[in-house]
Coordinates of C-alpha atoms (C1' of nucleotides) in Angstrom, one line a residue:
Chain A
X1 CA -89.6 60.9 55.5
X2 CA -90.4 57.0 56.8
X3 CA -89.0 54.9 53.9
X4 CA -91.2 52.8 52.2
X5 CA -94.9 51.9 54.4
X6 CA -94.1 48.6 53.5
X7 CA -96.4 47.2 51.2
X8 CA -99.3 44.8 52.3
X9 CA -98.1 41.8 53.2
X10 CA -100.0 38.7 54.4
X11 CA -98.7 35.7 56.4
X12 CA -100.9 32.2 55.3
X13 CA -101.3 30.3 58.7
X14 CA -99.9 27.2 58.6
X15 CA -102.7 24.3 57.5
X16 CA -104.6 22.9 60.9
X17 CA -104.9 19.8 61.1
X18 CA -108.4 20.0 60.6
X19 CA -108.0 21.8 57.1
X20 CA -105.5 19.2 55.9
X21 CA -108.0 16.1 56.3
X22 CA -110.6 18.8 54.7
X23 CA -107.6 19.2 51.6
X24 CA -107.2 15.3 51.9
X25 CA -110.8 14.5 51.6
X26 CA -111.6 16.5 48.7
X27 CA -108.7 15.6 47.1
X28 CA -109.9 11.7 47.2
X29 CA -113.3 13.0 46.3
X30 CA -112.2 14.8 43.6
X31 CA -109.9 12.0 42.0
X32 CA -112.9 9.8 42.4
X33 CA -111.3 7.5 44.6
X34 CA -114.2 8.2 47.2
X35 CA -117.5 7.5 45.0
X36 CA -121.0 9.8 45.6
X37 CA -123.3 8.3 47.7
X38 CA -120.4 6.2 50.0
X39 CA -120.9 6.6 53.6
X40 CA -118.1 8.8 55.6
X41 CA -117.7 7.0 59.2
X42 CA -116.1 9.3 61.9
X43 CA -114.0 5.9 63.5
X44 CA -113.0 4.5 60.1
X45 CA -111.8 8.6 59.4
X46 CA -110.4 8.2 62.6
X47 CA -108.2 5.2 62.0
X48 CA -107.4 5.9 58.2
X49 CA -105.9 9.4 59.0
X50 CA -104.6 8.9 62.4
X51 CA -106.2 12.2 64.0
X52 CA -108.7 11.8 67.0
X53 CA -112.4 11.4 66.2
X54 CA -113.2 15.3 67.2
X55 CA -110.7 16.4 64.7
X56 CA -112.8 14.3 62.3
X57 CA -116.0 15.5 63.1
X58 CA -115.1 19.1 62.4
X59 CA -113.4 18.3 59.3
X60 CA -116.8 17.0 58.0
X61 CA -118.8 19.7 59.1
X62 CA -117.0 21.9 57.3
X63 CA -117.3 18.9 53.8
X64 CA -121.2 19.3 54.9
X65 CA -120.7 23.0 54.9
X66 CA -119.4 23.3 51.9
X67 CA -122.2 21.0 50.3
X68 CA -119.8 18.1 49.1
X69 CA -120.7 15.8 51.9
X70 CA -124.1 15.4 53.9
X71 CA -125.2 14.8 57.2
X72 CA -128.2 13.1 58.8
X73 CA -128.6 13.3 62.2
X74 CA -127.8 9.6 64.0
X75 CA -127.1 8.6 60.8
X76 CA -123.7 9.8 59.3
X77 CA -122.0 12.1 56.7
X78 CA -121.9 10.7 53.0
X79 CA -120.8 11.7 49.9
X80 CA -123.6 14.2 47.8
X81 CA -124.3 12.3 45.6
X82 CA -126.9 13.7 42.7
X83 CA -130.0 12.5 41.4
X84 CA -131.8 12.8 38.3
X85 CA -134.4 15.6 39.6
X86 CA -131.6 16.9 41.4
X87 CA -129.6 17.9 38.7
X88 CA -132.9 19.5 36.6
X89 CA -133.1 21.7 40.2
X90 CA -129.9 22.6 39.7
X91 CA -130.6 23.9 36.7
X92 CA -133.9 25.9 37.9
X93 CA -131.6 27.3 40.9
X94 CA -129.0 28.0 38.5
X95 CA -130.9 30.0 36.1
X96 CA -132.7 32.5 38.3
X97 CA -129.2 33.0 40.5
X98 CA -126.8 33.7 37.3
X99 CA -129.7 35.4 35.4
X100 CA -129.4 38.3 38.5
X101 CA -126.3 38.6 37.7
X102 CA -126.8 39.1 33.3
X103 CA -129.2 41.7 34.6
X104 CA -126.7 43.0 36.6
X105 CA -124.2 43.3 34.1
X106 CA -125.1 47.2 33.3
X107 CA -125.3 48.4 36.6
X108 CA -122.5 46.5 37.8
X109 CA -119.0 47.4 39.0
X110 CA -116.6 48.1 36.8
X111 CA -113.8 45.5 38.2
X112 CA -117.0 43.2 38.6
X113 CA -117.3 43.2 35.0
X114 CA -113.6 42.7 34.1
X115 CA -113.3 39.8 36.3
X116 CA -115.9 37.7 34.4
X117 CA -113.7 38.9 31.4
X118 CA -110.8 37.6 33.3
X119 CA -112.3 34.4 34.5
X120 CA -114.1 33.6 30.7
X121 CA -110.1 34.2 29.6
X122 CA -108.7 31.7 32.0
X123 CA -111.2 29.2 31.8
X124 CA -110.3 29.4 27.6
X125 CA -106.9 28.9 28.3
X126 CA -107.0 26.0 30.5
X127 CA -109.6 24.6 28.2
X128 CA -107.6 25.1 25.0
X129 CA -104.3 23.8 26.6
X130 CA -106.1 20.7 27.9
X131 CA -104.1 20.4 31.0
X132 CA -105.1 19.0 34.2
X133 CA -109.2 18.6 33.9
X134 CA -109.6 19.6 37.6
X135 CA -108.2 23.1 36.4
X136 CA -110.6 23.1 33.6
X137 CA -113.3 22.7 36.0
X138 CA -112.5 25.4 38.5
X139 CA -111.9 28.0 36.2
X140 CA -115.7 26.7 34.1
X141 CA -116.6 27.0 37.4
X142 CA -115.2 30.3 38.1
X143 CA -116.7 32.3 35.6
X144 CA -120.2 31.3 36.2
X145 CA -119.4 32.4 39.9
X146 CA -118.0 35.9 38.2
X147 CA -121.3 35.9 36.8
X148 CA -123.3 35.9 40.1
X149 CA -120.6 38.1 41.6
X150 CA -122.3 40.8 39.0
X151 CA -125.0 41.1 41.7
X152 CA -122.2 42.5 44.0
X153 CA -124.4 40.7 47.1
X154 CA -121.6 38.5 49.2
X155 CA -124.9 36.3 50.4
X156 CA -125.8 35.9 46.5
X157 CA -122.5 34.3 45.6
X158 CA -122.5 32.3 48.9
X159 CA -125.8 30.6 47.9
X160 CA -124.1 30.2 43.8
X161 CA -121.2 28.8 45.6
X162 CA -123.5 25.8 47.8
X163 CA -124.4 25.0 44.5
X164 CA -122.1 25.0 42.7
X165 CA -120.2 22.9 45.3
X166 CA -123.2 20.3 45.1
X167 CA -122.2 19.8 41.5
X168 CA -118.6 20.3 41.8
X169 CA -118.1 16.5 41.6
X170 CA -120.4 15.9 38.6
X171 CA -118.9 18.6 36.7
X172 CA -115.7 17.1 37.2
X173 CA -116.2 14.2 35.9
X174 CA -118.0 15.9 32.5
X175 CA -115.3 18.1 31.9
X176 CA -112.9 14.6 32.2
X177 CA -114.8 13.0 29.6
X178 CA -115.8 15.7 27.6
X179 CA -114.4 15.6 23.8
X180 CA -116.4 18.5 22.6
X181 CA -114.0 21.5 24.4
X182 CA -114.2 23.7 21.8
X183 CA -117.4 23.7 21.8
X184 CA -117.3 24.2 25.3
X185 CA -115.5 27.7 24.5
X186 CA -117.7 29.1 22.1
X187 CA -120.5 29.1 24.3
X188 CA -118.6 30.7 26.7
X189 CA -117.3 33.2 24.6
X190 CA -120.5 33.5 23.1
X191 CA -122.3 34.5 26.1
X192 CA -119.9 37.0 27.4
X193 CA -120.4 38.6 23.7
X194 CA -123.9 39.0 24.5
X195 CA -123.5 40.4 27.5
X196 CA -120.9 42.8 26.2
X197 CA -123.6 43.9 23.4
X198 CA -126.4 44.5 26.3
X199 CA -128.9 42.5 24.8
X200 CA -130.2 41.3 28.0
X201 CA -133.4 38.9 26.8
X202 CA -130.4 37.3 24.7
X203 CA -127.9 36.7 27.0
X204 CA -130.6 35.5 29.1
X205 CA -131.9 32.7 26.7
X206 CA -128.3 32.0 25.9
X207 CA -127.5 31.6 29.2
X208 CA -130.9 29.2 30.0
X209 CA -129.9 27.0 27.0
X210 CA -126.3 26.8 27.9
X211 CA -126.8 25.4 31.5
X212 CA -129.9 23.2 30.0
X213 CA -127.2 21.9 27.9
X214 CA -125.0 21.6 30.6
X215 CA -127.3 19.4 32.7
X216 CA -127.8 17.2 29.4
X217 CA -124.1 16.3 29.7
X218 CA -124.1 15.8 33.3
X219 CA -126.8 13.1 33.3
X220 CA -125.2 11.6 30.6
X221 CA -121.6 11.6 32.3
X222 CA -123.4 10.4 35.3
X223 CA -125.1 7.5 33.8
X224 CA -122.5 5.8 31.5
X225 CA -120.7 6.0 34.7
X226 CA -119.3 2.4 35.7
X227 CA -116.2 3.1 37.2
X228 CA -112.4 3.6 36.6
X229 CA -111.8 4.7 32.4
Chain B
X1 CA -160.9 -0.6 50.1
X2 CA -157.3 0.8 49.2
X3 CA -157.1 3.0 51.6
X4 CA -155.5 6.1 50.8
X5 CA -151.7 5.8 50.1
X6 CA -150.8 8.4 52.6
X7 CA -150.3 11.7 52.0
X8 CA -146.3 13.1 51.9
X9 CA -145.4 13.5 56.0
X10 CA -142.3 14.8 57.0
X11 CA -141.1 14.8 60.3
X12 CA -138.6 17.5 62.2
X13 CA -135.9 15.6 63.6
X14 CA -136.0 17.1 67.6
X15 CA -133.3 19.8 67.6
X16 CA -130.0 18.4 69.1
X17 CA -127.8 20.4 71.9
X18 CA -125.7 22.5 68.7
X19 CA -129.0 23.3 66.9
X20 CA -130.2 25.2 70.4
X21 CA -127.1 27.1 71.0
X22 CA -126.7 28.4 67.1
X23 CA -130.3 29.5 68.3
X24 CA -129.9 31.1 71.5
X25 CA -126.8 32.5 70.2
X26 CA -128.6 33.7 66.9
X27 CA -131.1 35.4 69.3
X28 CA -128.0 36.9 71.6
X29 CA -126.8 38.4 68.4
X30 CA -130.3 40.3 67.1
X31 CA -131.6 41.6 70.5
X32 CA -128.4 43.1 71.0
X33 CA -127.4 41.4 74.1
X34 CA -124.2 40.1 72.4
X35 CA -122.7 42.9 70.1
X36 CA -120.9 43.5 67.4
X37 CA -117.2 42.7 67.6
X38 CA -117.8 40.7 71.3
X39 CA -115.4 37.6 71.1
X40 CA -117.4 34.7 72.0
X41 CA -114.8 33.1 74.1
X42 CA -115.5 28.9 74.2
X43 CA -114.7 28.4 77.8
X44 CA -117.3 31.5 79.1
X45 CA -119.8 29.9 76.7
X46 CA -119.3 26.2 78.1
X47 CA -119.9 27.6 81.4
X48 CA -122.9 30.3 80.5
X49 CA -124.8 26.9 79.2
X50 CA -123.6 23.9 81.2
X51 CA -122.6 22.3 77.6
X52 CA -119.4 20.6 76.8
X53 CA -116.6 22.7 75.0
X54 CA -116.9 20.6 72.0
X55 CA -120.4 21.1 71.9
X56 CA -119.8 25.4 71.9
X57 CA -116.8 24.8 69.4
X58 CA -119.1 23.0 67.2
X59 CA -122.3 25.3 67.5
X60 CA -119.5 28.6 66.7
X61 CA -118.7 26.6 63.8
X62 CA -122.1 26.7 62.5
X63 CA -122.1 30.9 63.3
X64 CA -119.1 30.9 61.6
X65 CA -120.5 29.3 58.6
X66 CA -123.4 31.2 58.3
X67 CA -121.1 34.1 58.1
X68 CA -122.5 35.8 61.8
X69 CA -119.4 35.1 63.1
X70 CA -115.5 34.8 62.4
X71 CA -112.8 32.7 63.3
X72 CA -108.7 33.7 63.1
X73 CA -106.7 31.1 64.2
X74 CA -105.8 30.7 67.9
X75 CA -107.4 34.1 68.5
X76 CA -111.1 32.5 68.6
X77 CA -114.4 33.7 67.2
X78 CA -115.6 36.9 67.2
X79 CA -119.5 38.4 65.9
X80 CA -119.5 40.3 62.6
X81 CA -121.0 43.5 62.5
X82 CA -124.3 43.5 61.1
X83 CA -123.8 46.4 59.2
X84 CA -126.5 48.4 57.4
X85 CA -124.5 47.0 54.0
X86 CA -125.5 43.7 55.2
X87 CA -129.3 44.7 55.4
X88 CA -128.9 45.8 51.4
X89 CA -127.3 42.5 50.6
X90 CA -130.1 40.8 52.3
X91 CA -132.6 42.7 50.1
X92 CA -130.9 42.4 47.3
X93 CA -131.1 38.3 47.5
X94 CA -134.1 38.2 48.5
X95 CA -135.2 40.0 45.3
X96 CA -133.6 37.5 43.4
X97 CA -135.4 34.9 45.1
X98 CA -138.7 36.3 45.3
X99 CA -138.9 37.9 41.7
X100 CA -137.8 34.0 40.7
X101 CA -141.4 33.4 42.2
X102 CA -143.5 36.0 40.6
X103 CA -141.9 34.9 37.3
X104 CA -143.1 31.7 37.8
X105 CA -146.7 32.1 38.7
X106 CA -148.1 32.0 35.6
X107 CA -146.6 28.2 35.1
X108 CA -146.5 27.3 38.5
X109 CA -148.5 24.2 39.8
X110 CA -152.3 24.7 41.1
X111 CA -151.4 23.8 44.9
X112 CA -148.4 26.4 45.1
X113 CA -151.1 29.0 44.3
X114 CA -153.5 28.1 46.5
X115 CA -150.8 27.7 49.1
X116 CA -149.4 31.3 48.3
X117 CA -153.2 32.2 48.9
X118 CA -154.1 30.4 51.9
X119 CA -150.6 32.1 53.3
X120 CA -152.1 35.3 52.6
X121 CA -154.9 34.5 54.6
X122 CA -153.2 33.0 57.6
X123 CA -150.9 35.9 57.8
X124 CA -154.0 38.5 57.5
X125 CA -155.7 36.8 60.2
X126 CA -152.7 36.6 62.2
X127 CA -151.9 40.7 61.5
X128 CA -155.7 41.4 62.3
X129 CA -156.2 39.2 65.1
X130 CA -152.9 41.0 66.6
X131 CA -152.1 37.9 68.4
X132 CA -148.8 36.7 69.4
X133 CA -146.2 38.7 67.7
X134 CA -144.7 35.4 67.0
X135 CA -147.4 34.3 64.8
X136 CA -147.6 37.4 62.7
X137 CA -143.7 37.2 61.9
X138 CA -144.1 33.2 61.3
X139 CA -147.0 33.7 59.0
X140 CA -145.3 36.5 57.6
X141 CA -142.1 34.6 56.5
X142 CA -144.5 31.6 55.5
X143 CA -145.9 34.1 52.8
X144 CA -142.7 35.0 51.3
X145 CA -141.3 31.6 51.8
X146 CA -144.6 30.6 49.7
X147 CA -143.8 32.7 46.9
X148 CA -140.1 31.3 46.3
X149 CA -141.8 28.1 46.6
X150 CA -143.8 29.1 43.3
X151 CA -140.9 27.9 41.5
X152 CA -141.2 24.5 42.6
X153 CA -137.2 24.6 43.6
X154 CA -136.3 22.6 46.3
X155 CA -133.1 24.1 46.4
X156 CA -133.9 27.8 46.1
X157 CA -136.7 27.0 48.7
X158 CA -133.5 26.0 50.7
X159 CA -131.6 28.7 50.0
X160 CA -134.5 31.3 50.8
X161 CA -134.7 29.6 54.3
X162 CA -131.1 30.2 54.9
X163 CA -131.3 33.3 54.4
X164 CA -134.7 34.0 56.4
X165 CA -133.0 32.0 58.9
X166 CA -130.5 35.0 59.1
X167 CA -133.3 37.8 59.4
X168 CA -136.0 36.1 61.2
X169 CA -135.4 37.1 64.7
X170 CA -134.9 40.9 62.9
X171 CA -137.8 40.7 61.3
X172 CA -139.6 39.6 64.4
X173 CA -138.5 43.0 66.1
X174 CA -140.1 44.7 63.5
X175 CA -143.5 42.8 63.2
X176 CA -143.3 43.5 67.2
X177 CA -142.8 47.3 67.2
X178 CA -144.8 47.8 64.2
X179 CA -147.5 50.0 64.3
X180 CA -148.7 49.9 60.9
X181 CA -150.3 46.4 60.8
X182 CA -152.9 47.5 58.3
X183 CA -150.9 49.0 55.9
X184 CA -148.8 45.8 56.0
X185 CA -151.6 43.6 55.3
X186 CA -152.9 45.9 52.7
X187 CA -149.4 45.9 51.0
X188 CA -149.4 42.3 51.0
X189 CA -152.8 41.7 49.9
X190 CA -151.6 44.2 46.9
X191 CA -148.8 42.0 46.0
X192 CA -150.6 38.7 45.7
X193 CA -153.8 40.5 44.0
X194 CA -151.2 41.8 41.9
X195 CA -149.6 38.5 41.1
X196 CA -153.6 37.1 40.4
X197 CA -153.7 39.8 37.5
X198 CA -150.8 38.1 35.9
X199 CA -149.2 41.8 35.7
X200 CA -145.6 40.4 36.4
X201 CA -143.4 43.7 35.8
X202 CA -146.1 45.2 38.1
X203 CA -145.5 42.9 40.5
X204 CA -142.0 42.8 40.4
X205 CA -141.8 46.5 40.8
X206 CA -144.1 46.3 44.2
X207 CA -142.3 43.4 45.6
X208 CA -139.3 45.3 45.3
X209 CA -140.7 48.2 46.7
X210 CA -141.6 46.2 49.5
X211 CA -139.1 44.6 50.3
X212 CA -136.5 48.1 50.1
X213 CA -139.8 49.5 52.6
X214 CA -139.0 46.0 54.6
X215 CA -135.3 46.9 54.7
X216 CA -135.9 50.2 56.0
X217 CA -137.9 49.3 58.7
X218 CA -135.0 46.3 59.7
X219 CA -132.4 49.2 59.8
X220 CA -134.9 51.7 62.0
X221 CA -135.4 48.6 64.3
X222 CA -131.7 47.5 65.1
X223 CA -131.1 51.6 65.2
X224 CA -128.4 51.9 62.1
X225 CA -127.3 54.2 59.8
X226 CA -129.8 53.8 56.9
X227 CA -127.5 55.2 54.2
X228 CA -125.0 52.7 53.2
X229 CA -123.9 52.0 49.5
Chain C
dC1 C1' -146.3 -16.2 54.6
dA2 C1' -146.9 -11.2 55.7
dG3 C1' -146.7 -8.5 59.4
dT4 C1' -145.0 -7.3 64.0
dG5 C1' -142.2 -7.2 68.3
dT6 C1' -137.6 -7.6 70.2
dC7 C1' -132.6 -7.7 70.6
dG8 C1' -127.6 -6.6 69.8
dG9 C1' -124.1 -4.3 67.3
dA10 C1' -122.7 -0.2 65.0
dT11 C1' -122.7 4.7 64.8
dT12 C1' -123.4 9.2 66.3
dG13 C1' -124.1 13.0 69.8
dT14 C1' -122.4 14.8 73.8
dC15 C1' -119.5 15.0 77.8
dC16 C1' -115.1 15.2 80.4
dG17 C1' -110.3 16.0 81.3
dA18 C1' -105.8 16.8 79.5
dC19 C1' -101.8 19.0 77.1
dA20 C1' -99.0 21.5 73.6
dA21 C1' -99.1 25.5 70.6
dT22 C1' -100.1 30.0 70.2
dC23 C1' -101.5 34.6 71.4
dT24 C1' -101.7 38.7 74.5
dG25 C1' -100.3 42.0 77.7
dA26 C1' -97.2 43.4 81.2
dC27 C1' -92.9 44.1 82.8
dA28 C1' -87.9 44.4 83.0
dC29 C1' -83.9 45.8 80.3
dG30 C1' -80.8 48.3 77.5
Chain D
dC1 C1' -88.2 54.5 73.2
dG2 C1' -87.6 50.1 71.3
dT3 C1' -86.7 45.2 72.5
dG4 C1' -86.5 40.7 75.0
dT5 C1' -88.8 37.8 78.2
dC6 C1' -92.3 35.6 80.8
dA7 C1' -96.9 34.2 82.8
dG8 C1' -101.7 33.8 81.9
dA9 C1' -105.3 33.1 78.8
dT10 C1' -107.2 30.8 74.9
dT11 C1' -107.3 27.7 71.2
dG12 C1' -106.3 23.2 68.7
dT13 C1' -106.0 18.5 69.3
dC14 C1' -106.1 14.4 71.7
dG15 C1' -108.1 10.1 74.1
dG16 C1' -111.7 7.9 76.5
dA17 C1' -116.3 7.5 78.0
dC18 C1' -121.4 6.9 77.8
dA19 C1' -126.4 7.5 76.4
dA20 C1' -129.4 7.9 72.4
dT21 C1' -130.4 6.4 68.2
dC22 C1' -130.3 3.6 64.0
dC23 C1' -130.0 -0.7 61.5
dG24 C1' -130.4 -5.5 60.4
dA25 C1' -131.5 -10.0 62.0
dC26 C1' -134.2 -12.9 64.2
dA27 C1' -138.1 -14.9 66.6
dC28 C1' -143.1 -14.6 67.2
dT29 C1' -148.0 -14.3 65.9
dG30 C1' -151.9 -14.9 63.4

DNA sequence: CAGTGTCGGATTGTCCGACAATCTGACACG
DNA sequence: CGTGTCAGATTGTCGGACAATCCGACACTG
């Protein structure tokens, strides 16, 4: 008898070089020392970073893949940056993507349906402990992903994830200034209750609200926005 | 006189060298020329179409992104299967996005109606007329793509176009072997009567149906297994 | 002065050639 | 039969180059 199989293992390839001015970029974005709406030239990349311009250029496709940055041909790659209307179309898109997924709920997978748990009890934790607000974020972020994931469609999340990416940055900065966090969890907790109970029309107008809400915060945060707190 | 204040014109930016090979490469992939597991090697593609290897790199990138292809590190890009799941998947979001029309009909704007209508009509003529194939899948598409725009969601309008981007040239092999050109016009002509009547679960429950008829015809057409769950 | 034509610098899109790092397969070796 | 080694193929990154395009400033016209 052969020992042990050996159990699955996976090897992480080293970071490209390419991915680390990705990780770079989206770090600065992230810790707002790289504003929406300011202008990401390929020479001044070039220079800054010390990589050669193609290296660059790849590195922001995949920022304009990922919906943080934007690209207009002859024109350049900036920062998303998002508007009033924008942010109300968020919502819209928002609604109708993680409502598939509250309809989902009953028909779902099993593990589908104990990773939203999972995600709605990291998100609390993070939330509750206060720690890094970029942590806060991802795992708010998460669970509204675990959400979609009900659907069990890999292109349904992929279209949740370009927008959620779109208003990664916003969110961010909410969840930095936010003050009302346990507020914040009872919604949560709230909705995952309704879904638990099956009330489907519920969870639905719970959910509708909630992001409204949501939306209400991130003009706000985006408006009384000068700069450094 | 004022003279009118001109009406909204947008204008397609001429497709640049990467936008043409995604393309060709797109259409590679669906007419089966290029299949399923086939390493697209960057130095064979340079050479196939007298474009720079940057160029090709960049263009796989897109694939990549757009999930038709994969990358592993210093082993190049390879075509994902299109397997019959992925025809589901694609049904499956396109519910989403379609039924997020139909619910909106009722408080949808007056032009988006007419424009469902008058996409109706140009796909009817099209189908009847039995013209170019071409035309019958474009006015096709333009019909579904009309009812997403129901929503008045830039954004979901986006996402709906990404992922029509994905079937178009699939769908086109349909519309081109399809024999049952008046059924499909009936069919349609049901649905958007159906959505006149302001009977939404009704017309929920025939879009769907549609669309899973839709999906079986996709799977007959690029010869796959139809049973997949 | 409003509107229009023109010019130059800045920036992007694409091309070319080069080289190190890495992967793959074959082959020799124990 | 398993292991070490090596050459070729392929990718990742670099640097430089040039045309196309965009942008702002400026001169021109009526």
């Amino acid at each position: 008898m052969p020992a042990d199989p050996l159990p699955p293992l996976h090897l992480s390839a080293p970071a490209s070089t390419v991915d680390r001015i990705v990780e770079e970029l989206r770090r600065a974005l992230f810790a707002g020392e790289i504003t929406a709406g300011t202008p990401l030239r390929e020479q001044a990349l070039t220079d800054a970073m010390g990589v050669s311009r193609s290296t660059v250029r790849e590195a922001l496709g995949v920022l304009v893949a990922e919906g943080l940055a934007v690209r207009e041909p002859h024109r350049g790659v900036h920062v998303t940056s998002l508007e009033a209307e924008a942010v109300h179309d968020v919502v819209t898109t928002r609604v109708v993507l993680e409502s598939a997924g509250v309809r989902a709920w009953a028909d779902a997978e099993p593990e589908a349906r104990a990773r939203v748990r999972a995600a709605l009890g990291a998100f609390v934790a993070a939330a509750r402990a206060g720690d890094d607000p970029g942590r806060v974020t991802a795992t708010h972020l998460a669970l509204h992903r675990a959400i979609v994931a009900l659907t069990g469609s890999s292109r349904l999340l992929g279209l949740a994830d370009a927008v959620y990416a779109e208003i990664r940055l916003a969110l961010a900065k909410v969840d930095r200034m936010r003050r009302d966090a346990p507020q914040q969890i009872a919604n949560h907790e709230e909705l995952v209750a309704l879904l638990e109970s099956g009330d489907t029309a519920a969870t639905l107008a719970a959910l509708r609200a909630h992001l409204e809400e949501a939306a209400e915060s991130m003009l706000l945060a985006l408006e009384l926005d000068p700069d450094a707190d």
